[in-house]
Amino acid sequence: MAIHVDETNQTFHLQTDHTSYIFQVLAHGILGQVYYGKKIHVKPQYNELLKRELKTDTPAYSLDEPRFQIGDLKQEYSDTGTGDFRRPAYQVTQSNGSRITDFKYDHYEVVQGKQRLAGLPSTFDDTDDGAETLIVHLTDELIQLDLELNYTVFPHQDVIVRSANFKNHGVEPVALNAALSAQLDLPDKQYDLIQFAGTWARERHLVRTPLRSGIQAIDSVRTTSSPQQNPFMMLARPQTTDDRGEVFGFNLVYSGNFLDQVEVDQWNVSRVLVGINPAEFEWQLAPDKAFQTPEAVMSYTPDGMNQLSQQMAAFYGEHLVDVKYRRMERPILVNNWEATYFDFNDEKLLNIAKQAKKLGIEMFVLDDGWFGHRNDDHTSLGDWFVDPKKLPNGVGAFADEVHDLGLKFGLWFEPEMISMDSELYQKHPDWLIHVPKRRATPGRNQYVLDFSRPEVVDAIYAMMSKVIQDTKLDYIKWDMNRYITEMYSTALPADRQLEMPHRYILGVYNLYERLTKAYPDVLFESCASGGGRFDLGMMYYAPQAWTSDDTDAVERMKIQFGTSYGYPQAMMGAHVSAVPNEQTGRITPLETRANVAFYGAFGYELDISKMSDQEADEVKKQVAFYKQHRSLYQFGKLYRMDSPFDGDGNVMSWLVVDEQQAHAIATRYQVLNHPNAPYERLYLRGLDPDKQYRVNDSTETYYGDELMNAGIVIGSEFDDTAAVKNSADFSSRRFMIDAVQ
Ligand code: GLA
């Protein structure tokens, strides 16, 4: 049993295998947060933890209760304007203009398992993994507005998922000005906020800052989760490392505007809020209508950030990613984008595909430029039919040729976009998001379709369906290459324009939902100019995502290392590309490029038909090696060891280990080579201390505890790779660790 309710004291204790989350109904039906952290015993009540002193200058609930001051409470889902001056979890404007509400606890239910949400990506428990859901019902009697707070406990991954649902049973409409998914009031401020910031080609770099008094927030108003700030955030004790220490993780199953906020108040209570960004949001809730927020994911461990990442990755694998992809090894692909850009014909592409087959690659992906008359990025988005100049026999016939080679076939789409130079725009200029009579701002020379309109989603669905059927498609790369400006829908009334950002993303989810249902064998990879929409909402439909347009091996070390804090390796699209690198001009060894890309959904993105025999031979070996170890790379437990965000960032290392702790692959990367360098060691992780292992087929064996505590001396006899012999810049060293049978 994961949910313990003490009816007398109205205490709710949510227990996972290693954590406890406790809250209680306080006076006047207000929900008070009691505790979240390492598992503690179940008791009827925890009054000691709720003790409060009388605070001068803080409003009281009423004249009779001077000591009950809600501004001094740790709450579960706080209101606005009644004495708590911290930012609230929600805000409701009523027909008289007031935003004062009075939600009181009414009753609760506990249900086994976890239902999916309608119309939104969400977590689930399809495998009877012990999930239990608590629904707490609150009501504002005056306006007959109900609020349901949902908590699902996933005991074995130490995760709690929260959301809120507003239901208007009154006679008047209300407007939601804010409706966050989760609030957590922590009792002190001794935490570092760890966020993953960046921009195009530099996504998810780790930034760690101590909490300070006041509000600190990361957010997006770009209508994508964005590369600037990822919705994944951690709060870690100052001394917490990858290996030890307390840390909380928060994420949101959502791909649009988000807010992750921490407000440290005058008594050092740290209020965490996670959900849809209240900036650029409002929702008209008519009588009999409901508003369901997306889900927030929370997890805690006292055992460091590697543990947190592992438990969250395990959770997504079990309860968010489509069940069929749970352990499905992802196909090794070759993508023609960096090989040809827009300049290709069927012959050129088939040469790449044939070479791919020879090298053991499993899928050919045709990227941008196969449709309309798209020879550059100014045209044809929305015209999802083949360009006969490039593929004269049609895309179906081309797909047949690829399939006949024994390869899977994938295609690029950018479903949400429209070019002014397109047949779609000629027919439906009003489908382009814009404000009538005002300028529409282009982004990458293109515009966005109004996905809040069902007829727009229907039209794109019809076009994509035809191509999927014609090509017997195996894979779709769903791109999204600009942020949305002039957010407005000509199909919505004036008082609903602030619903547009959310309605837009609901339209995106609707198209994903329909396509994944109708074509269950198509594997989706999400993309937004690289990793601009790398989030849990996308993960629900598309189990992999293009991590970054930056394919330089050195840049990718930071990008993939940063991403690994919040997302599993199998999600991270990672390709070997040409040198000099297209984004940085850097020349890195082919071996290093592969050693970086191996820790993800692996592929190639260069003209493999033009490689030297020697390079082709090396690629063939890489592909064979990866196939042998793919499951370990994609689904093994990942341990970060040396961080590229520490010190001068010259070294990075990490390791994947299988469930039996019998096989592990560790890789250490070095940016610049230093002559006569000091001795360094690599301290392995995750091994069985009592098992004996060989390292790179060594004759001598080593105990797991020896490899983890004494480490491997870098530069020792284990280094038999070419890179070591050359001792080069941008080198990588791989250590195969195998238990002795
Ligand atoms: C985006 C993607 C790239 C590629 C191009 C095509 O930038 O991130 O991988 O698909 O679009 O235009």
Coordinates of C-alpha atoms in Angstrom, one line a residue, residues 189-195 207-217 234-239 262 264 270:
K189 CA 16.4 27.2 1.8
Q190 CA 19.7 25.2 1.9
Y191 CA 19.5 24.2 -1.7
D192 CA 21.2 24.8 -5.0
L193 CA 18.9 25.3 -7.9
I194 CA 20.2 23.3 -10.8
Q195 CA 18.8 24.2 -14.2
V207 CA 23.9 25.9 -14.2
R208 CA 24.0 25.6 -10.4
T209 CA 23.1 28.5 -8.1
P210 CA 22.4 28.6 -4.4
L211 CA 18.9 29.7 -3.5
R212 CA 18.5 33.2 -2.3
S213 CA 15.7 35.2 -0.7
G214 CA 13.0 36.1 -3.2
I215 CA 11.8 34.6 -6.4
Q216 CA 14.0 32.7 -8.8
A217 CA 12.4 31.1 -11.8
M234 CA 16.7 20.0 -9.4
L235 CA 17.0 21.3 -5.9
A236 CA 20.2 19.8 -4.3
R237 CA 21.8 20.4 -1.0
P238 CA 25.0 22.4 -1.4
Q239 CA 27.2 19.4 -0.7
V262 CA 11.2 28.8 -6.3
V264 CA 12.2 31.8 -0.7
S270 CA 11.2 27.6 -0.2

